[in-house]
CSV table of C-alpha atoms (C1' of nucleotides) in Angstrom, one decimal:
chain,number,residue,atom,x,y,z
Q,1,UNK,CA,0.0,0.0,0.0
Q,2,UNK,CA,0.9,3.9,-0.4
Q,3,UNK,CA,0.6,6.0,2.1
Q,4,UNK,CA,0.6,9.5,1.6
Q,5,UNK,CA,1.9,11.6,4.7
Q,6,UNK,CA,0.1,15.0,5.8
Q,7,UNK,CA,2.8,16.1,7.5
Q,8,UNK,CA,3.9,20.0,8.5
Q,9,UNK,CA,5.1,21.6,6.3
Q,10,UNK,CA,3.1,20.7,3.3
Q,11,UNK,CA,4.9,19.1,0.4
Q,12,UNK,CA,4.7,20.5,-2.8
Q,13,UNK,CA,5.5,17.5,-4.6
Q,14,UNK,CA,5.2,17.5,-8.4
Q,15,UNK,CA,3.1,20.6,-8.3
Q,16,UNK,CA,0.9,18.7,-6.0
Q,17,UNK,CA,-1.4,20.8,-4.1
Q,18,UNK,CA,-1.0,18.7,-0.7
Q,19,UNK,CA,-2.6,21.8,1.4
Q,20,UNK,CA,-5.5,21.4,-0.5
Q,21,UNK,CA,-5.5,18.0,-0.6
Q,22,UNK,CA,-5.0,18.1,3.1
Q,23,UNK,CA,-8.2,20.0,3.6
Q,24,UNK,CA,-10.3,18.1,1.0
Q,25,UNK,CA,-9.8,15.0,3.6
Q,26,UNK,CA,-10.5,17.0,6.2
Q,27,UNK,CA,-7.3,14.7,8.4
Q,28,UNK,CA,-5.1,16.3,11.3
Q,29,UNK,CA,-1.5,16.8,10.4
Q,30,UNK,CA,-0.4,13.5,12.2
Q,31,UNK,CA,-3.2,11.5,10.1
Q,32,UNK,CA,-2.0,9.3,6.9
Q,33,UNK,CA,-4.0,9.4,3.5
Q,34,UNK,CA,-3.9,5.7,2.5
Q,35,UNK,CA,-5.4,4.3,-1.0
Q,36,UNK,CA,-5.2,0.6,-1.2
Q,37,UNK,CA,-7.1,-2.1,-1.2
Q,38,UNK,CA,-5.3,-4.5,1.2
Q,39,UNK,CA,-7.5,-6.2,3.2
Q,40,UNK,CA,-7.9,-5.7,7.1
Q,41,UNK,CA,-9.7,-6.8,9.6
Q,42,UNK,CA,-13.2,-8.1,8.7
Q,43,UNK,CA,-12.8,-7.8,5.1
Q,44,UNK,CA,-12.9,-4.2,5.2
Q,45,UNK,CA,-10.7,-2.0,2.7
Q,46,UNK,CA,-11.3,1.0,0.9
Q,47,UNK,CA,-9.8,4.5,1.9
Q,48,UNK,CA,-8.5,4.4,5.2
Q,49,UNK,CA,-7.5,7.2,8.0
Q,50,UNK,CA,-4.4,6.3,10.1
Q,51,UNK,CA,-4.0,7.7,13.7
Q,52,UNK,CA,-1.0,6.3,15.1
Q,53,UNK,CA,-0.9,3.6,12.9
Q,54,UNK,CA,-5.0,2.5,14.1
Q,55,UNK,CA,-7.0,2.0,11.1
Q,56,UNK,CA,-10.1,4.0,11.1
Q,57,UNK,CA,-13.2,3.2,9.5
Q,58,UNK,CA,-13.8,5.0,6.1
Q,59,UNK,CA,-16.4,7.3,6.6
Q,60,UNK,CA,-16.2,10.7,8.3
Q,61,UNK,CA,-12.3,10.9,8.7
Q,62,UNK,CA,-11.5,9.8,5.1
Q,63,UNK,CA,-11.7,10.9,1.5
Q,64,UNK,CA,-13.5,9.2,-0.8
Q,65,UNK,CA,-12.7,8.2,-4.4
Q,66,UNK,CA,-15.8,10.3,-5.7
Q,67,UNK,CA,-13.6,13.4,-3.5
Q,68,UNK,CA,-10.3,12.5,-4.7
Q,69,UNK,CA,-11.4,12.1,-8.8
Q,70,UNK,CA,-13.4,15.3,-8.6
Q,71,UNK,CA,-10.3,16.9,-6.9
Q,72,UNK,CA,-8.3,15.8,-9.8
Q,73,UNK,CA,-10.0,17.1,-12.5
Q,74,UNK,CA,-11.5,19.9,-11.4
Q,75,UNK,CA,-8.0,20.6,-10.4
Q,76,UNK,CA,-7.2,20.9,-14.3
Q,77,UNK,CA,-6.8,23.3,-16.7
Q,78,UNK,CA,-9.7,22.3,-18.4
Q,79,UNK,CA,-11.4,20.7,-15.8
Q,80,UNK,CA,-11.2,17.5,-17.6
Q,81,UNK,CA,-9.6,14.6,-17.9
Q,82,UNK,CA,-9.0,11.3,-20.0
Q,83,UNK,CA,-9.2,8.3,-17.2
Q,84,UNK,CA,-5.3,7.8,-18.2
Q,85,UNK,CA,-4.8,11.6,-17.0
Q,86,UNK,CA,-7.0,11.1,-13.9
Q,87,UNK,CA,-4.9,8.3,-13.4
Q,88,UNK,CA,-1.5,9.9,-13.6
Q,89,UNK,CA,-2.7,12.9,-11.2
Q,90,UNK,CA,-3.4,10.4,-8.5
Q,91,UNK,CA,0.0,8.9,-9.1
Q,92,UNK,CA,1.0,9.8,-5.7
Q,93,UNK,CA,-2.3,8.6,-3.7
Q,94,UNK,CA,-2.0,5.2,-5.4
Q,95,UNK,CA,0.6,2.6,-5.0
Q,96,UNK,CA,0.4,-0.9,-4.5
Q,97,UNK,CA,-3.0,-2.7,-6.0
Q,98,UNK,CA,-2.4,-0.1,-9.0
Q,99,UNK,CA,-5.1,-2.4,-11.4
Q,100,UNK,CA,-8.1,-2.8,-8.0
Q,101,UNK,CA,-7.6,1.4,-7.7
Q,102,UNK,CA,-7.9,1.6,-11.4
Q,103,UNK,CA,-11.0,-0.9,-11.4
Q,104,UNK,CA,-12.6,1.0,-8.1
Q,105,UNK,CA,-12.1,4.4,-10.4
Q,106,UNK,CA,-13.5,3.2,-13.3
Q,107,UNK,CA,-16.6,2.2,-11.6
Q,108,UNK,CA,-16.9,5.3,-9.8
Q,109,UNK,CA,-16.3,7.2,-13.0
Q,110,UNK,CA,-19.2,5.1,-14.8
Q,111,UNK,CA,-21.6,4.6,-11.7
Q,112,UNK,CA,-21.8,8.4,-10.6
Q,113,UNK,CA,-24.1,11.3,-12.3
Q,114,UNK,CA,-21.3,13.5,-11.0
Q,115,UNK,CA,-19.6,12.3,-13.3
Q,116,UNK,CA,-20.1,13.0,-17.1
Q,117,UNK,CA,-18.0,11.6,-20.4
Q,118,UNK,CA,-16.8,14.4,-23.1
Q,119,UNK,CA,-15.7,13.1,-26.6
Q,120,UNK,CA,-12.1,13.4,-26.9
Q,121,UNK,CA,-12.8,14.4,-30.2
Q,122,UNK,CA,-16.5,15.6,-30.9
Q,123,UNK,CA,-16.3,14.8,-34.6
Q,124,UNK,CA,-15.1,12.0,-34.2
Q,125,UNK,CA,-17.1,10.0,-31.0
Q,126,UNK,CA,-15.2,6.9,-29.8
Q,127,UNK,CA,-17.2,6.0,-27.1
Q,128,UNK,CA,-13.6,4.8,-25.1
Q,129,UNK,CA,-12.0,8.0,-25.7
Q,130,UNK,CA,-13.4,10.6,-23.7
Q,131,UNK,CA,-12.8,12.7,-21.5
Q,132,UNK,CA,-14.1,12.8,-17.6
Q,133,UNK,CA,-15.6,15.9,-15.9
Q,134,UNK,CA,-18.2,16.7,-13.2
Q,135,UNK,CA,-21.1,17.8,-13.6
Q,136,UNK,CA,-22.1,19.9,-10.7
Q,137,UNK,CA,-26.4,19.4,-12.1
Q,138,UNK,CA,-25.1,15.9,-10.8
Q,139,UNK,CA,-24.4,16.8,-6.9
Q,140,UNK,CA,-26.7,16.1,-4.5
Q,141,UNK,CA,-26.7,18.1,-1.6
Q,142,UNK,CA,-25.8,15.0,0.5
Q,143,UNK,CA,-23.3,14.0,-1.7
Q,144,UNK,CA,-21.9,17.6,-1.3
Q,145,UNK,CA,-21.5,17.4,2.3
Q,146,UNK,CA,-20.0,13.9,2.3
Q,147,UNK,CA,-17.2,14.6,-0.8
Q,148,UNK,CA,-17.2,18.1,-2.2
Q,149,UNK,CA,-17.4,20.3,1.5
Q,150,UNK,CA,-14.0,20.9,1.7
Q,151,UNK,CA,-13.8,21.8,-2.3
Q,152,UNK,CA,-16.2,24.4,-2.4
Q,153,UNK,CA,-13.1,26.3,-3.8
Q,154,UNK,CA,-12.8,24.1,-6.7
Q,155,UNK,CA,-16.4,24.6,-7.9
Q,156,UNK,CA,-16.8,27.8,-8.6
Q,157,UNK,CA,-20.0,27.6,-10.7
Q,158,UNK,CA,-21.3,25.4,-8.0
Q,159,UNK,CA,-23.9,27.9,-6.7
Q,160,UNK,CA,-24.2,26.6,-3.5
Q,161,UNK,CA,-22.7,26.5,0.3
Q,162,UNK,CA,-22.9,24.4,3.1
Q,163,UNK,CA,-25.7,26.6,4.6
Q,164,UNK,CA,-27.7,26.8,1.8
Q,165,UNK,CA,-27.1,22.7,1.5
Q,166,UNK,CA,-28.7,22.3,5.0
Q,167,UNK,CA,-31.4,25.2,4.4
Q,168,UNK,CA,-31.8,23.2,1.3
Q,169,UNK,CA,-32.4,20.1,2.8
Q,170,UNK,CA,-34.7,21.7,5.3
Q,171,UNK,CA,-36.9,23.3,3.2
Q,172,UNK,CA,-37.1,20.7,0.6
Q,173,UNK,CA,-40.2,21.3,-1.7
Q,174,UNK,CA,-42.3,17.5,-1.9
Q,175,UNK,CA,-41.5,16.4,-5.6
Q,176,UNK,CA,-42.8,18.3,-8.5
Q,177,UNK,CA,-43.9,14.7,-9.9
Q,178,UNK,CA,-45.8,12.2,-7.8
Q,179,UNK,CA,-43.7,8.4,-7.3
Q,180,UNK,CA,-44.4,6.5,-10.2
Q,181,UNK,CA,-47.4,3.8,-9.4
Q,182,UNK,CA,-46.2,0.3,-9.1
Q,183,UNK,CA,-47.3,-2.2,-12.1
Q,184,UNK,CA,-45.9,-5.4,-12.4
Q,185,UNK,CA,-45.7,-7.7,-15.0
Q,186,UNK,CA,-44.6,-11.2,-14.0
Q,187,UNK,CA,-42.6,-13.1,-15.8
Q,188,UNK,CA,-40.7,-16.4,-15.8
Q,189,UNK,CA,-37.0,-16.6,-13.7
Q,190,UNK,CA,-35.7,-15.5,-10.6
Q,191,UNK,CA,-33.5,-12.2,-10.2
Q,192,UNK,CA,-32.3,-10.9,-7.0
Q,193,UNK,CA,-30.3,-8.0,-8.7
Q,194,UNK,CA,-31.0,-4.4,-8.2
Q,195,UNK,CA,-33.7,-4.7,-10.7
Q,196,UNK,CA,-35.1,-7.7,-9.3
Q,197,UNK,CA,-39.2,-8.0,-9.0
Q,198,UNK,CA,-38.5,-7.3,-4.6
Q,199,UNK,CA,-36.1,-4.5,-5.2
Q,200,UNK,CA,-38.1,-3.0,-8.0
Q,201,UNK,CA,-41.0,-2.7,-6.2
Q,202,UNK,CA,-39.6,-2.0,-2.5
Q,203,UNK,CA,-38.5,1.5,-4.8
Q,204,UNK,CA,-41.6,2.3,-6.2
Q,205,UNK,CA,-40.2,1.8,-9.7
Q,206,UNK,CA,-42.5,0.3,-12.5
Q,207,UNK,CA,-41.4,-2.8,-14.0
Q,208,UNK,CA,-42.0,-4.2,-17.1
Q,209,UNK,CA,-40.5,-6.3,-19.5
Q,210,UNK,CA,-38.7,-5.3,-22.3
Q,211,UNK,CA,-40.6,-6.2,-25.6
Q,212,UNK,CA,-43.3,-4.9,-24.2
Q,213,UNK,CA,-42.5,-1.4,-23.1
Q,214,UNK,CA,-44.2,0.5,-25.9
Q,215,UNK,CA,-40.8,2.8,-26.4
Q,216,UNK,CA,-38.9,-0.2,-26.5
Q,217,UNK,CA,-36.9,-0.9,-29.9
Q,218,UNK,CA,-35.4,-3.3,-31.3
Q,219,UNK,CA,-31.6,-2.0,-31.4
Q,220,UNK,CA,-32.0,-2.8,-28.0
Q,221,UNK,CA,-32.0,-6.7,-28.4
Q,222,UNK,CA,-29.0,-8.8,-28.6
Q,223,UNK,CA,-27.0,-5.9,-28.1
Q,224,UNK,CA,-25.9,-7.7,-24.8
Q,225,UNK,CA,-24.3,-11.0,-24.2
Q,226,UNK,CA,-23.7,-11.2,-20.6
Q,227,UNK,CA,-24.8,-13.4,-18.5
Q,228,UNK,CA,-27.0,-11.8,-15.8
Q,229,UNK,CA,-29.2,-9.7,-18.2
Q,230,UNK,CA,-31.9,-8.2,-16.0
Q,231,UNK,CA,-34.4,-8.0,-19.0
Q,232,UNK,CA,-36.5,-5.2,-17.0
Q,233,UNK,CA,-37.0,-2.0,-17.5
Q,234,UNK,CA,-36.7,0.7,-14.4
Q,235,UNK,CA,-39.3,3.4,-15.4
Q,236,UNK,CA,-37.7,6.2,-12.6
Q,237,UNK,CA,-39.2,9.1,-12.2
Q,238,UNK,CA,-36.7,12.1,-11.5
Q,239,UNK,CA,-37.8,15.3,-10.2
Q,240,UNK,CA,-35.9,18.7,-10.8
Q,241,UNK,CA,-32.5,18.7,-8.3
Q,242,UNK,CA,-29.2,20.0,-8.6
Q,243,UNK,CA,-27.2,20.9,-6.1
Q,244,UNK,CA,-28.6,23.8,-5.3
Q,245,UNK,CA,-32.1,22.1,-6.1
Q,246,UNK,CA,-33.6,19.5,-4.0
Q,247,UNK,CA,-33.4,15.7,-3.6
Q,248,UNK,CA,-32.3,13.3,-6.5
Q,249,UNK,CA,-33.8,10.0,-5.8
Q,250,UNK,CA,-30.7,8.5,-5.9
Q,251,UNK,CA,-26.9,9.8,-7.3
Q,252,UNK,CA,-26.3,6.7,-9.1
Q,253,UNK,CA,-26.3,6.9,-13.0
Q,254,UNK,CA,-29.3,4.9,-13.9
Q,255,UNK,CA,-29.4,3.1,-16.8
Q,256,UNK,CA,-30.8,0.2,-18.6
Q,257,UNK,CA,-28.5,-3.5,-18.7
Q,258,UNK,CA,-27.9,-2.6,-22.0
Q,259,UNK,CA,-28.5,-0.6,-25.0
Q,260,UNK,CA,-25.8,2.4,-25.8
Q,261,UNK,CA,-24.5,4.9,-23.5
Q,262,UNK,CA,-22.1,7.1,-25.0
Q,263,UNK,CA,-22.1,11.0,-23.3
Q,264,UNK,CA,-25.1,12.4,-23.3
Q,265,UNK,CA,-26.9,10.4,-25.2
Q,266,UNK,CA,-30.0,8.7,-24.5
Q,267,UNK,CA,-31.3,5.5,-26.3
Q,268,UNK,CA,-34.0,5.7,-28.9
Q,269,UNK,CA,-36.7,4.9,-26.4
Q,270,UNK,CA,-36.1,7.4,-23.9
Q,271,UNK,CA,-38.5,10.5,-24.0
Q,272,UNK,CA,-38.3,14.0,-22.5
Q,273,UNK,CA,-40.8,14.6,-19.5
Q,274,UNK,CA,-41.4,18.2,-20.9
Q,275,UNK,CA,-43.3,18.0,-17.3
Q,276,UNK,CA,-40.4,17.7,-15.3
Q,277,UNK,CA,-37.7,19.7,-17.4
Q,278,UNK,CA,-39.5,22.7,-18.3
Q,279,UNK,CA,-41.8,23.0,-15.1
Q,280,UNK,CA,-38.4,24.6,-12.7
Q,281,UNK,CA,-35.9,26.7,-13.5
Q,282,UNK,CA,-33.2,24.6,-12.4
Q,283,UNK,CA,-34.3,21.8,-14.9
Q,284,UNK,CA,-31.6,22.0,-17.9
Q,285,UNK,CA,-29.6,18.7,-17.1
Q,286,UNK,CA,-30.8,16.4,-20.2
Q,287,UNK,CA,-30.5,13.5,-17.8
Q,288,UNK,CA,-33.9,14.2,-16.1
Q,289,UNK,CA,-35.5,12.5,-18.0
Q,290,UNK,CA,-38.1,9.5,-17.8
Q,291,UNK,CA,-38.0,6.3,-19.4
W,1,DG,C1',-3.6,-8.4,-25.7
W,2,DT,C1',-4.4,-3.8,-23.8
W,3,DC,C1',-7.2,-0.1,-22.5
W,4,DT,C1',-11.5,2.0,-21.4
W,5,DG,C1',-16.0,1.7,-19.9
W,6,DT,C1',-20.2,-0.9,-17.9
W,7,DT,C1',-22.4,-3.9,-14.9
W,8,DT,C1',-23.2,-7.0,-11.1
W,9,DA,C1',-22.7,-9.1,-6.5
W,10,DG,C1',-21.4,-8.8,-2.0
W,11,DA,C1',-19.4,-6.9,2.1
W,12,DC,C1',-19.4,-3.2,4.8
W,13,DC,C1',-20.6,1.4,6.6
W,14,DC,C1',-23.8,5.1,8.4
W,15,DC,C1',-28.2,6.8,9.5
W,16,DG,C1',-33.0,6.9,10.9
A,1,DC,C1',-32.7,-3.7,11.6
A,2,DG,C1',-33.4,-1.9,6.9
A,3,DG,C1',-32.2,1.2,3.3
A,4,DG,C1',-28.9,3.6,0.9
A,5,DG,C1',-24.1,4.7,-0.1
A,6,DT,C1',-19.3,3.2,-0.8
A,7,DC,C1',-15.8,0.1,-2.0
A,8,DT,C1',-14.0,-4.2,-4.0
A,9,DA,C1',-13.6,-8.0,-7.2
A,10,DA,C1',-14.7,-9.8,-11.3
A,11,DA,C1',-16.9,-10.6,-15.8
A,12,DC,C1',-17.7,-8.6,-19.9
A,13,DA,C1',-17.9,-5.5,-24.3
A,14,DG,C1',-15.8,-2.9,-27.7
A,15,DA,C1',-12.1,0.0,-29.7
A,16,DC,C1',-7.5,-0.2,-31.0
DNA sequence: GTCTGTTTAGACCCCG
DNA sequence: CGGGGTCTAAACAGAC
């Protein structure tokens, strides 16, 4: 494993901002900054905070890779990065289980609406070569408090502060859509994913299958030859959030098992809900929409 | 084969 | 204790 020391003075190391990065993890000076993903006690891993060489748990002390990548590219020139670049401006966080950092990047690149992909070359759209950036339409304010406090001074279009997070949170308006009704359509097999029958309907999400969603098309099929293939369709409902907004229902991507997903674009079947995008202000994020 | 991106499952954490 | 969020490992797809 790496460990990164905050000690006094701060390092500049390779133009390295290490005060920054200091505060963005919010540990005392005699605190360590450790990225690996060796196993300790329990199974546990993942980012850990060091006092006196005690492991503490993740949360509350310790960054958190959605902190760290948003760090690094909003650190940039352009404020985006290539996943290589990302890679190489972590350098000196990540030693050790280089290829399980990489993985646990990747999937926090692709699994987060914070995070958005911009063609490396726009006339061109290779759907590997992009680069990364945030997307501050894609930060919730609890996801604010728990990774981007402490880089308020990184985001300066974010139009929001920790006050107006909690004021925000206190005063948050019901939905401007009601929860989508529950249908269900049945059908043969067993899933116990995410978008199982149970966990579809403990979520209030309607559920139906596939060939018969009337916007369903048929670039969709066979597009996808792995194995667990939920063949169900989440019909989410999304109501107008940002950050300086109100709740999302959830700051993971979502998405369909299959189908394309390149930037901003959404399949063939997915419609604007004029509804929801036109009816706030704060509604300009193509993403809210409902499929 | 390598690199990039997506998806899933499971373990674990925090919070209500 | 359950739900939601985070992290890890792994399988897989597609571009090069």
């Amino acid at each position: 494993s790496f460990l990164l020391q905050v000690t006094k003075p701060p390092q500049l190391h390779h133009g390295y901002k290490w005060d920054l990065v200091f505060s963005v993890f919010s540990l005392s000076l005699d605190q360590e900054l450790i990225m690996t993903n060796n196993r300790v006690k329990g199974g546990f891993s993942g980012l850990l905070a060091e006092s006196s060489g005690v492991p503490r748990r993740r949360y509350k002390t310790t960054g958190t890779y959605i902190g760290l990548i948003a760090y690094a590219i909003q650190d940039s020139p352009d404020k985006m990065l290539t996943f290589k670049q990302i890679m190489k401006k972590l350098e000196p966080f990540v030693l050790g289980d280089k290829k399980g950092i990489e993985n646990n990047i990747r999937v926090c690149l692709s699994s987060n609406r914070c995070f958005v992909k911009v063609p490396v070359d726009p006339d061109y759209p290779n759907p590997k070569k992009n680069f990364w950036k945030v997307d501050e339409n894609g930060i919730t304010p609890k996801m604010f408090r728990r990774h981007f406090k402490y880089l308020i001074n990184i985001f300066p279009g974010l139009s929001i502060q920790t006050q107006q997070v909690d004021e925000c949170e206190d005063n948050a308006p019901e939905p401007l859509i009601p929860v989508c009704k529950v249908t269900e359509n049945k059908s043969e097999g067993k899933f116990t994913g995410p978008f199982s029958i149970e966990s579809l309907l403990k979520s209030d999400r309607e559920v139906k299958r596939l060939e018969e969603h009337p916007h369903y098309t048929d670039a969709q099929l066979g597009t996808n030859k792995r194995k667990n293939v939920y063949e169900y369709e989440a019909v989410k409902c999304y109501y107008p959030v940002s950050a300086v907004g109100w709740e999302l229902a959830s700051a993971k991507r979502p998405r369909l098992s299959s189908g394309p997903q390149f930037g901003q674009f959404l399949p063939p079947h997915v419609t604007y809900d004029h509804h929801v995008l036109f009816s706030s202000p704060l509604m300009y994020d193509i993403r809210y929409a409902r499929w």
